Coordinates of C-alpha atoms and ligand atoms in Angstrom, one line a residue:
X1 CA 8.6 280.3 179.7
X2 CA 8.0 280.9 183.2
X3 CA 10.8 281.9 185.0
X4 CA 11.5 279.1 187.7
X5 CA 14.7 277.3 189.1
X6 CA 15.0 273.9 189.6
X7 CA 15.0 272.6 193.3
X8 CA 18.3 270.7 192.6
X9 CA 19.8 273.9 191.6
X10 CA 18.8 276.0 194.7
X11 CA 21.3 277.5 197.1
X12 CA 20.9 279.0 200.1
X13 CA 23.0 282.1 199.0
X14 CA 20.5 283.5 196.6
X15 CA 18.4 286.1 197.5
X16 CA 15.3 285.2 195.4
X17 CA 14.1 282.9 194.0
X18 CA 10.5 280.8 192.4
X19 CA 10.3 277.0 192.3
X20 CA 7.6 275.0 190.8
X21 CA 6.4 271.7 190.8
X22 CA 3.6 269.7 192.6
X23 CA 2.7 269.2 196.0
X24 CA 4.2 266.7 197.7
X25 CA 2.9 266.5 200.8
X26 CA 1.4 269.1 203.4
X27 CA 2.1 269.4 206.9
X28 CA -0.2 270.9 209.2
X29 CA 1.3 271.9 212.8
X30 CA -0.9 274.1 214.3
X31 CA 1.1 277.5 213.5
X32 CA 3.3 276.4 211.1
X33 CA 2.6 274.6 207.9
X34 CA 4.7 272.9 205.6
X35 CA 4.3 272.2 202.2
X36 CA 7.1 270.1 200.0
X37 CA 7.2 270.9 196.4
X38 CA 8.4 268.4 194.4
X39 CA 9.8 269.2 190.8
X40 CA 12.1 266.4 188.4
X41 CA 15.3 267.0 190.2
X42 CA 14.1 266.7 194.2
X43 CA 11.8 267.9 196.6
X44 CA 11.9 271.8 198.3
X45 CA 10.0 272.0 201.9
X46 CA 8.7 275.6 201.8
X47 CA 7.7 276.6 205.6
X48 CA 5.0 279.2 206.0
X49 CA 4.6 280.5 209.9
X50 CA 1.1 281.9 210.7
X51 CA 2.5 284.9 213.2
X52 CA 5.3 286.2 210.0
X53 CA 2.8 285.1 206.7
X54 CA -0.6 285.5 207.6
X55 CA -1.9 285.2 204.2
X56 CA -0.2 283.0 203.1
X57 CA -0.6 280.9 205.4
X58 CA -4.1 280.9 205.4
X59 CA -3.7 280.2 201.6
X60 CA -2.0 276.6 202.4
X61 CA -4.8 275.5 204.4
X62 CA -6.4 274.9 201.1
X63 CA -3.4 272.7 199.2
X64 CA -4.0 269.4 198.4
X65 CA -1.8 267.0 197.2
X66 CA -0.3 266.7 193.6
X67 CA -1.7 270.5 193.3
X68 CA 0.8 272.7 190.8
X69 CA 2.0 275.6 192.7
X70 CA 4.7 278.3 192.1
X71 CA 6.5 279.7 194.9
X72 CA 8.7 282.3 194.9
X73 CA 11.0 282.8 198.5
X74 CA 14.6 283.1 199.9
X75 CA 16.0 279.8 200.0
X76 CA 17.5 278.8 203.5
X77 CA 19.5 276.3 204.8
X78 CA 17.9 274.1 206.7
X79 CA 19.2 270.6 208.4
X80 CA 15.8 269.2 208.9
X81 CA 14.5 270.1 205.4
X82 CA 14.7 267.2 202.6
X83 CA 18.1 268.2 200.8
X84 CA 19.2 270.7 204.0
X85 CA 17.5 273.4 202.0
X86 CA 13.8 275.3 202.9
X87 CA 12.7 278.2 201.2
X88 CA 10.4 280.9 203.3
X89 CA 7.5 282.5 200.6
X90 CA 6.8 285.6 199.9
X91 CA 4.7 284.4 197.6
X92 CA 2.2 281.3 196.1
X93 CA 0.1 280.5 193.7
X94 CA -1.7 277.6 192.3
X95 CA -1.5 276.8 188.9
X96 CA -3.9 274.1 188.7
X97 CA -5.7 272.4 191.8
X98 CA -5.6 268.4 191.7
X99 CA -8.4 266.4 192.3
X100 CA -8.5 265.0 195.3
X101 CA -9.2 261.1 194.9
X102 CA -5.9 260.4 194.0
X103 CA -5.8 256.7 192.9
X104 CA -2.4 256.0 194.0
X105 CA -0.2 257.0 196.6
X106 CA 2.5 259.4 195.6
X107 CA 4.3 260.6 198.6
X108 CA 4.6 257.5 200.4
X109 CA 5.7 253.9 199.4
X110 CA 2.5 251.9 200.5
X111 CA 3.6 248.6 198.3
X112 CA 1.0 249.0 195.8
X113 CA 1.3 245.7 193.3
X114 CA 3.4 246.5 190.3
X115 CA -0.2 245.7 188.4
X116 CA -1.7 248.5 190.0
X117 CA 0.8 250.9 189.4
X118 CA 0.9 250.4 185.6
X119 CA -2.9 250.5 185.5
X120 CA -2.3 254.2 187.1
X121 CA 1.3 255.0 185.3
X122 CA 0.3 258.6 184.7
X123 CA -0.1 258.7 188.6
X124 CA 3.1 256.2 189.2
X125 CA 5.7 258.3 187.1
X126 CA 5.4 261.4 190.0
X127 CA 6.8 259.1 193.0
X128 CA 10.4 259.7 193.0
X129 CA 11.0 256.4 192.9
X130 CA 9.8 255.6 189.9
X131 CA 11.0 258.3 187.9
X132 CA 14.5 258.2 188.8
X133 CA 14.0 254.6 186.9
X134 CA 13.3 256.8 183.8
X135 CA 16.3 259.5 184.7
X136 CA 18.6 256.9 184.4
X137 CA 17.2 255.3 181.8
X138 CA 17.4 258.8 179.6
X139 CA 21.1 259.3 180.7
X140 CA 21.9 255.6 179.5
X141 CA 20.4 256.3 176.2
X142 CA 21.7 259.7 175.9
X143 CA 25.2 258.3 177.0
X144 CA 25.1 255.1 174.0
X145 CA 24.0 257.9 171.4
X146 CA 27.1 260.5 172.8
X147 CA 29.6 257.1 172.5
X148 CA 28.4 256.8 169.1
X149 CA 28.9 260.4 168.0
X150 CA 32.1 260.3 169.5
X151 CA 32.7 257.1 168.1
X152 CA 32.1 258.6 164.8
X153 CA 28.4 256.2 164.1
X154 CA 25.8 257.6 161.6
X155 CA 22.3 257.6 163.6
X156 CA 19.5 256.1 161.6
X157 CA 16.2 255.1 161.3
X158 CA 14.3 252.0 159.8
X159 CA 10.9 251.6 159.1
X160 CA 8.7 249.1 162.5
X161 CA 6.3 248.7 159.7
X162 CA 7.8 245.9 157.5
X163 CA 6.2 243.2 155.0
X164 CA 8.6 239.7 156.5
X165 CA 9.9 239.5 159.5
X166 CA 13.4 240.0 160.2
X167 CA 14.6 237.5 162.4
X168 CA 12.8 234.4 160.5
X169 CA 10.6 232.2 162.2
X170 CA 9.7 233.8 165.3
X171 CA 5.8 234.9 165.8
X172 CA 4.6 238.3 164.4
X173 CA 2.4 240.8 165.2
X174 CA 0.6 241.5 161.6
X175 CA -1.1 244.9 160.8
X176 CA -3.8 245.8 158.0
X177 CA -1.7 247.9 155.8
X178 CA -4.1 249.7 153.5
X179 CA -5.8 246.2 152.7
X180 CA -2.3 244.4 152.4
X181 CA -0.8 242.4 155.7
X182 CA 2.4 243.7 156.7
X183 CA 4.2 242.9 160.2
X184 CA 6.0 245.1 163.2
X185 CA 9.5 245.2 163.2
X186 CA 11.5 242.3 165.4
X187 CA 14.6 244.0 164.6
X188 CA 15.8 246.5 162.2
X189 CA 18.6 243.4 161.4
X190 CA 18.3 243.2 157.4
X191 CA 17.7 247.1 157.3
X192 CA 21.3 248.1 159.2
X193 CA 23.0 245.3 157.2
X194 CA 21.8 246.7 153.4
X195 CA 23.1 249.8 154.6
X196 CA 26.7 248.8 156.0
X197 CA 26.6 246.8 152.7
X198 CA 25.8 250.4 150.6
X199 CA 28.7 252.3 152.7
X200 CA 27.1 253.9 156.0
X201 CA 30.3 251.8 157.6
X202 CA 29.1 252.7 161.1
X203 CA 26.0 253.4 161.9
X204 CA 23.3 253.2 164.9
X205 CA 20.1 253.3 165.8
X206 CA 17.9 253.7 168.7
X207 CA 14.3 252.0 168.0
X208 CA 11.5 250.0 168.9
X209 CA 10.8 246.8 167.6
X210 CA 8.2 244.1 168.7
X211 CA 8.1 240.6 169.8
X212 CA 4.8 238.4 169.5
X213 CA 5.8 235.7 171.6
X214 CA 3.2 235.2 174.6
X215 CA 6.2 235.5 177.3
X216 CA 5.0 235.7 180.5
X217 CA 9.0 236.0 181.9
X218 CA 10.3 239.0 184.5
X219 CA 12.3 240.1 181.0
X220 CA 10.2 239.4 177.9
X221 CA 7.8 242.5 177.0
X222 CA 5.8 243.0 173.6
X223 CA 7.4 246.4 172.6
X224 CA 10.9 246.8 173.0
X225 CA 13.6 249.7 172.9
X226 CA 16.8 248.8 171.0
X227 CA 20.0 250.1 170.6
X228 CA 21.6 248.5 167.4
X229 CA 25.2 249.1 166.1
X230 CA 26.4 247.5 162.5
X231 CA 29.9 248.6 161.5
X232 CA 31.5 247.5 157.9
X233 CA 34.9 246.0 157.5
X234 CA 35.3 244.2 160.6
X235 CA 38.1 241.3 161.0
X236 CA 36.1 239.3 163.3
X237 CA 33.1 239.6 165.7
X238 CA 36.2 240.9 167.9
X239 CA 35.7 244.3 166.6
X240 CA 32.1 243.9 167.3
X241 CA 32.5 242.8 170.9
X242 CA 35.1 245.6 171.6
X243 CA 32.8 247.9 170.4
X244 CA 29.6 246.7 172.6
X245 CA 32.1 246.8 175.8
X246 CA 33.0 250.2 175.1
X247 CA 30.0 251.8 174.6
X248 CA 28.2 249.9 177.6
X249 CA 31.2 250.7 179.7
X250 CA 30.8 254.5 178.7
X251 CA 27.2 254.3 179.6
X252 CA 27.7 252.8 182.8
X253 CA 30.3 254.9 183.8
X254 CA 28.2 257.7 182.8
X255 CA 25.2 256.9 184.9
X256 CA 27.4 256.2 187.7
X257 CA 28.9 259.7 187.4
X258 CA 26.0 261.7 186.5
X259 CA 23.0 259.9 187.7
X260 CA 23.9 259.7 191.5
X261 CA 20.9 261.2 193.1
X262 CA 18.5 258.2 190.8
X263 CA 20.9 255.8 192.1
X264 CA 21.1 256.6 195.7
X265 CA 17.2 257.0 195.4
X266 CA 17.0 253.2 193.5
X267 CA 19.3 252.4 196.6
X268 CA 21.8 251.2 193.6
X269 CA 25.8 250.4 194.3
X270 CA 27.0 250.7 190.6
X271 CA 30.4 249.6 190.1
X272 CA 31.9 249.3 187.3
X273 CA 35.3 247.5 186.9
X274 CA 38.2 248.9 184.3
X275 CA 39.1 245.0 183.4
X276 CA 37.9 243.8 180.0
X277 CA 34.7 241.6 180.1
X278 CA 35.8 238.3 179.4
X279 CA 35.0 236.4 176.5
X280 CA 33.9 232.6 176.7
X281 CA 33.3 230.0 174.1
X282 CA 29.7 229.0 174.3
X283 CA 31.5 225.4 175.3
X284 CA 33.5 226.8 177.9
X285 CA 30.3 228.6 179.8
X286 CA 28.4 225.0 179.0
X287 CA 31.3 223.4 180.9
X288 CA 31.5 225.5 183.9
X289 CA 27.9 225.2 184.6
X290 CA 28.2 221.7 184.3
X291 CA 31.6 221.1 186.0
X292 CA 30.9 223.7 188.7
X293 CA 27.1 223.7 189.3
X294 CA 25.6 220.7 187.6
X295 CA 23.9 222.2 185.5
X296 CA 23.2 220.7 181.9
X297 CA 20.3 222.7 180.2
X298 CA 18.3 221.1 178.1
X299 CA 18.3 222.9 175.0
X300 CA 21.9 221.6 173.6
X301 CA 21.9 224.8 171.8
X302 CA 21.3 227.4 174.7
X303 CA 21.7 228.1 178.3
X304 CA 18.8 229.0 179.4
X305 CA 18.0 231.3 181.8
X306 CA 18.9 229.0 185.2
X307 CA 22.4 228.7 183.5
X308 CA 22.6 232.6 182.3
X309 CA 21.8 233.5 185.8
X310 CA 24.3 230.9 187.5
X311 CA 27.1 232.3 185.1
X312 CA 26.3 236.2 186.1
X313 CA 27.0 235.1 189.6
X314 CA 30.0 233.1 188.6
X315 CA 31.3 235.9 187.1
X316 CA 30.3 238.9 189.0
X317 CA 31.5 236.8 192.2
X318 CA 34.9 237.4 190.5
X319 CA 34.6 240.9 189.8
X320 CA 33.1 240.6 186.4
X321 CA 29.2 241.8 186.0
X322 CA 29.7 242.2 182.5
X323 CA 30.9 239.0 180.2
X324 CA 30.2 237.9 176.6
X325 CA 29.2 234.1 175.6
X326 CA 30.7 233.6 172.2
X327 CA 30.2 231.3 169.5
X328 CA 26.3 229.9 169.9
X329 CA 25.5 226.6 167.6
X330 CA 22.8 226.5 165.0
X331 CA 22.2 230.5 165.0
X332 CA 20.2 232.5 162.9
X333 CA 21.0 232.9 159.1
X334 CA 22.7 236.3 159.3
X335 CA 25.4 235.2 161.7
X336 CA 28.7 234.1 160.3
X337 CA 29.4 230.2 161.0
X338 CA 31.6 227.4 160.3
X339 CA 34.3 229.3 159.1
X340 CA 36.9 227.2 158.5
X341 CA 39.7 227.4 161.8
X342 CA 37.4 228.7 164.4
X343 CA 36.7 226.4 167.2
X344 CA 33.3 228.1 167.3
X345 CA 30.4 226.9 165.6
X346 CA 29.2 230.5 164.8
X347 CA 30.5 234.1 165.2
X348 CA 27.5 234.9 167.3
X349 CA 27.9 236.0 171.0
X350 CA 25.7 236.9 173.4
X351 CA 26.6 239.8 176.4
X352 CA 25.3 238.8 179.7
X353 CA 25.0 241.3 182.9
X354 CA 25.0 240.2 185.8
X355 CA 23.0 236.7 184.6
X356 CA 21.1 238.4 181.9
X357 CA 21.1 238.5 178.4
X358 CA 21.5 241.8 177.2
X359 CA 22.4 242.0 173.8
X360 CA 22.9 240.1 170.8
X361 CA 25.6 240.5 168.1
X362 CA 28.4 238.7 166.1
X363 CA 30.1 238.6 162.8
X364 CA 27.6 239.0 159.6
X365 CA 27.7 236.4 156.8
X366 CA 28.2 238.7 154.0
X367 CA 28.6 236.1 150.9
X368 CA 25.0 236.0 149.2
X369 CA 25.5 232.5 147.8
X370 CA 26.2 231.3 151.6
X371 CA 23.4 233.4 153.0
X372 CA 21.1 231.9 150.2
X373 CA 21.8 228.5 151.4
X374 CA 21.7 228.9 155.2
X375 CA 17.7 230.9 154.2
X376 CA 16.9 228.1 152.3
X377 CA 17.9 225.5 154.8
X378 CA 15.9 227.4 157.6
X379 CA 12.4 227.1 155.6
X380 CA 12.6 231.0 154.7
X381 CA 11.8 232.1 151.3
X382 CA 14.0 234.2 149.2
X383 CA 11.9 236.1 147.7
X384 CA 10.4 237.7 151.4
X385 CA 14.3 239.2 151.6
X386 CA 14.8 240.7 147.5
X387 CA 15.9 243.9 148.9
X388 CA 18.0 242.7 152.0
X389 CA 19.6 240.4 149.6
X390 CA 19.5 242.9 146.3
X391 CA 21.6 245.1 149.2
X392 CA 24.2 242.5 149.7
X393 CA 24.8 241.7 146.3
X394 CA 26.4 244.1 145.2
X395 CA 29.3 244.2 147.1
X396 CA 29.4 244.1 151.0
X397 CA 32.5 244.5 153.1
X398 CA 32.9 242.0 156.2
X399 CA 30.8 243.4 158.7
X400 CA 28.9 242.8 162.4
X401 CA 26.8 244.2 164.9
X402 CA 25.0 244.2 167.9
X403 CA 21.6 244.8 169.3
X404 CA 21.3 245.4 173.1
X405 CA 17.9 245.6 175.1
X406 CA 17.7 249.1 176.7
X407 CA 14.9 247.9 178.6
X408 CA 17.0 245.0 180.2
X409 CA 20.1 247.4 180.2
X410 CA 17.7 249.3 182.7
X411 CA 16.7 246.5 184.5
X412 CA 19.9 245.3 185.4
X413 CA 21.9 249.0 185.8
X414 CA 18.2 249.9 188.7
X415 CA 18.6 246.6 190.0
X416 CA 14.9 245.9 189.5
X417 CA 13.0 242.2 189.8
X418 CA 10.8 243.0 186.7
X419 CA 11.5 244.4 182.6
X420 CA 8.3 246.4 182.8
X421 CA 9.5 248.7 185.4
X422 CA 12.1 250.2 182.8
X423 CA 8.9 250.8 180.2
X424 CA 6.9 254.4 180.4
X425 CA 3.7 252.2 179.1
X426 CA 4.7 248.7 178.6
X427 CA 3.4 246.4 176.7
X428 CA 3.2 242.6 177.1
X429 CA 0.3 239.5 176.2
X430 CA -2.2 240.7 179.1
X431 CA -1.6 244.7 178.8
X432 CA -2.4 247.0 176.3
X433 CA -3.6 249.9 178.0
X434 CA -2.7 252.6 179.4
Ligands
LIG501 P1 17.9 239.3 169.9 O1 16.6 238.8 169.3 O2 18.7 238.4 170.7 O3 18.9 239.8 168.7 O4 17.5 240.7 170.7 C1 18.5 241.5 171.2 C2 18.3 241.9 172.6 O5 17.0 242.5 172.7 C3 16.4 242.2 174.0 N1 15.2 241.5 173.8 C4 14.1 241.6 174.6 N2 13.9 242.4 175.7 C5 12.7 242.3 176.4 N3 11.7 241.5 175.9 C6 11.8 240.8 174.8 N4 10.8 240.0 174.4 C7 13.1 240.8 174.1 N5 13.6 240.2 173.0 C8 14.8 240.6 172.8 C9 17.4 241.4 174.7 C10 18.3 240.8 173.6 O6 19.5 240.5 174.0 N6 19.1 241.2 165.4 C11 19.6 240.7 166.6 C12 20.8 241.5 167.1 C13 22.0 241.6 166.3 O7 22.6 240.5 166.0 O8 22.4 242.7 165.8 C14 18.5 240.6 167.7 O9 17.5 241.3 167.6 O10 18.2 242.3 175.5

């Protein structure tokens, strides 16, 4: 490897030392020129003076933009220089010159549609910007998967290429599969419930499943990133809710520790409060947007998202960002419901962040006879789910789970108007490419 230091990591009280990265920006005045180099952790203004580095500083005349240049110098401190720190070269070389139509702006913000800048992603991901978006969206995921380990949760992995589709009912995207039609994955649901059922207990999984819904929504994408939790012998979807809260609340607190240079960059105020996230009955949230706001949406069984949004500000107004929506009517088949005693039709919830919906979860129903009945009822066919139910069969503790929306989790933690900032290369009804 090429010995370099990250900018981040510079310090004035070294003697030596070589940075790489691309060019920022160059700065031409008249004897002086200065050149920022910008690697993933920040942006290094190296200052070359004609009368102390002639060569050098003939050299610079040539560097372009996005260029990949390795300097090597004493770092300096500097008050004017990005991050108070400028390093003076004794040397500079170019790696790789850039061509010079660059299709988008890197350096400066010039508003370019969001449109735009996923037609060019390869270009967008260099302005700082943009990739702190995906800095913070590594240290959220990297922060679920340390809760888990911690947490003692198996990580595993499911197959995206399935033959029926899990959650029943919605649209799928089909794929030739060696002459045979097989489906993407909406969720790996029935997968993480065989395998509570065969003893994994606790287990996770970070994956991507896909939604063939034509959404055209500021939160509905084709391909999405999942983090999914199912955990055997659970007394109620209790256990399942603490568990969400305490893993999110790790996360956040995480970020907010160890991401403050993408925050202060996203212009983000992260708080995150110690108090538990309350937990509503879906009547109870149906009442207060009713009683307090008027609102009566028109799906008896939902909120919708009007009502999702006007509860986040209920509830963030009082200090709560973060709150679950428990017991949804007329769920899917998996989900525990009418239990006899609950004032809830189901043991489904729903977490919402600040007004959005970020993750799904509840109580499983884990007697096959039941589970039969409620597949039956809902128009699916039994023999599409032989090894999900084969898996339950024979013997399945009480269990539950969650899946949360990483892309969403993004959304909301950045603060940003639109899901398909949070995706590398998204994927949605009218984009397939890059
Ligand atoms: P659900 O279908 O509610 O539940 O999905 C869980 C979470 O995934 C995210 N999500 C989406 N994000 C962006 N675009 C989409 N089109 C999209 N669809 C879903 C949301 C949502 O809350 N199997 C259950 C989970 C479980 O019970 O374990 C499931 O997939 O953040």
């Amino acid at each position: 490897m090429q010995d370099r230091t990250y900018i981040d990591d510079c310090t004035p009280t070294e003697s030596t030392t070589t940075i790489a990265g691309h060019v920022h920006e160059v700065r031409d005045l008249g004897g002086i020129r200065f050149a920022l180099v910008r690697d993933r952790t920040g942006i290094c203004q190296v200052v070359l003076k004609e009368d102390e580095q002639p060569t050098l500083f003939d050299r610079a005349e040539a560097l372009g933009r996005e260029d990949v240049l390795e300097v090597t110098g004493e770092p300096v401190a500097s008050e004017q220089a990005p991050g108070g720190l400028e390093l003076v070269p004794h040397d500079l070389r170019v790696l790789d010159a850039a061509a010079r139509d660059l299709p988008l702006e890197v350096a400066k913000d010039v508003g370019a549609a969001r449109s735009t800048r996923l037609d060019h992603r390869a270009i967008d991901v260099r302005r700082p910007e943009t990739r702190a978006i995906f800095s913070l969206r590594s240290k959220l995921v990297r922060a679920l998967r340390e809760w888990c380990t911690e947490a003692d949760f198996e990580e595993v992995e499911t197959p995206t290429i399935t033959a029926a589709g899990a959650e029943g009912g919605a649209e799928l995207f089909p794929v030739v599969y060696y002459g045979r039609e097989a489906t993407l994955s909406q969720s790996p649901q029935l997968y993480k419930q065989a395998l509570v059922a065969a003893g994994f207990d606790r287990l996770f999984e970070v994956g991507t499943a896909f939604r063939a819904e034509a959404f055209s929504t500021s939160r509905h994408v084709a391909e999405i990133s999942m983090f999914d939790v199912e955990l055997g012998y659970v007394e109620d979807h209790h256990d399942v809710m603490d568990v969400q809260e305490e893993s999110l609340r790790y996360a956040l607190e995480s970020v907010r520790s160890q991401g403050k240079r993408e925050l202060e960059l996203l212009d983000v105020d992260l708080t995150v409060s110690d108090a538990p996230f309350p937990r509503i009955t879906f009547d109870e949230a149906r009442r207060i947007l009713e009683d307090e706001y008027g609102h009566v949406p028109e799906e008896p069984a939902d909120l919708d998202t009007r009502g999702e949004r006007l509860l986040g500000d209920h509830f963030t107004d009082r200090g709560h960002p973060a709150v679950f929506v428990v017991g949804y009517p007329d769920e899917k088949f998996y989900y525990r419901q009418d239990v006899p005693g609950d004032d809830i039709a189901s043991r489904k919830f729903d977490l919402l962040y600040r007004g959005l919906e970020l993750s799904s979860g509840g109580q499983r129903e884990h007697d096959v006879d039941r589970l039969a009945t409620r597949m039956r009822e809902r128009g699916l066919s039994l023999g599409d789910f032989e090894f999900y139910l084969e898996g339950l069969r024979y013997g399945t503790p009480p269990h539950g789970g969650f899946g949360l929306g990483i892309d969403r989790l993004v959304q909301q933690v950045a603060d940003l108007d639109h899901v398909q900032e949070t995706i590398l290369f998204p994927r949605d009804s009218d984009r397939l490419t890059p």
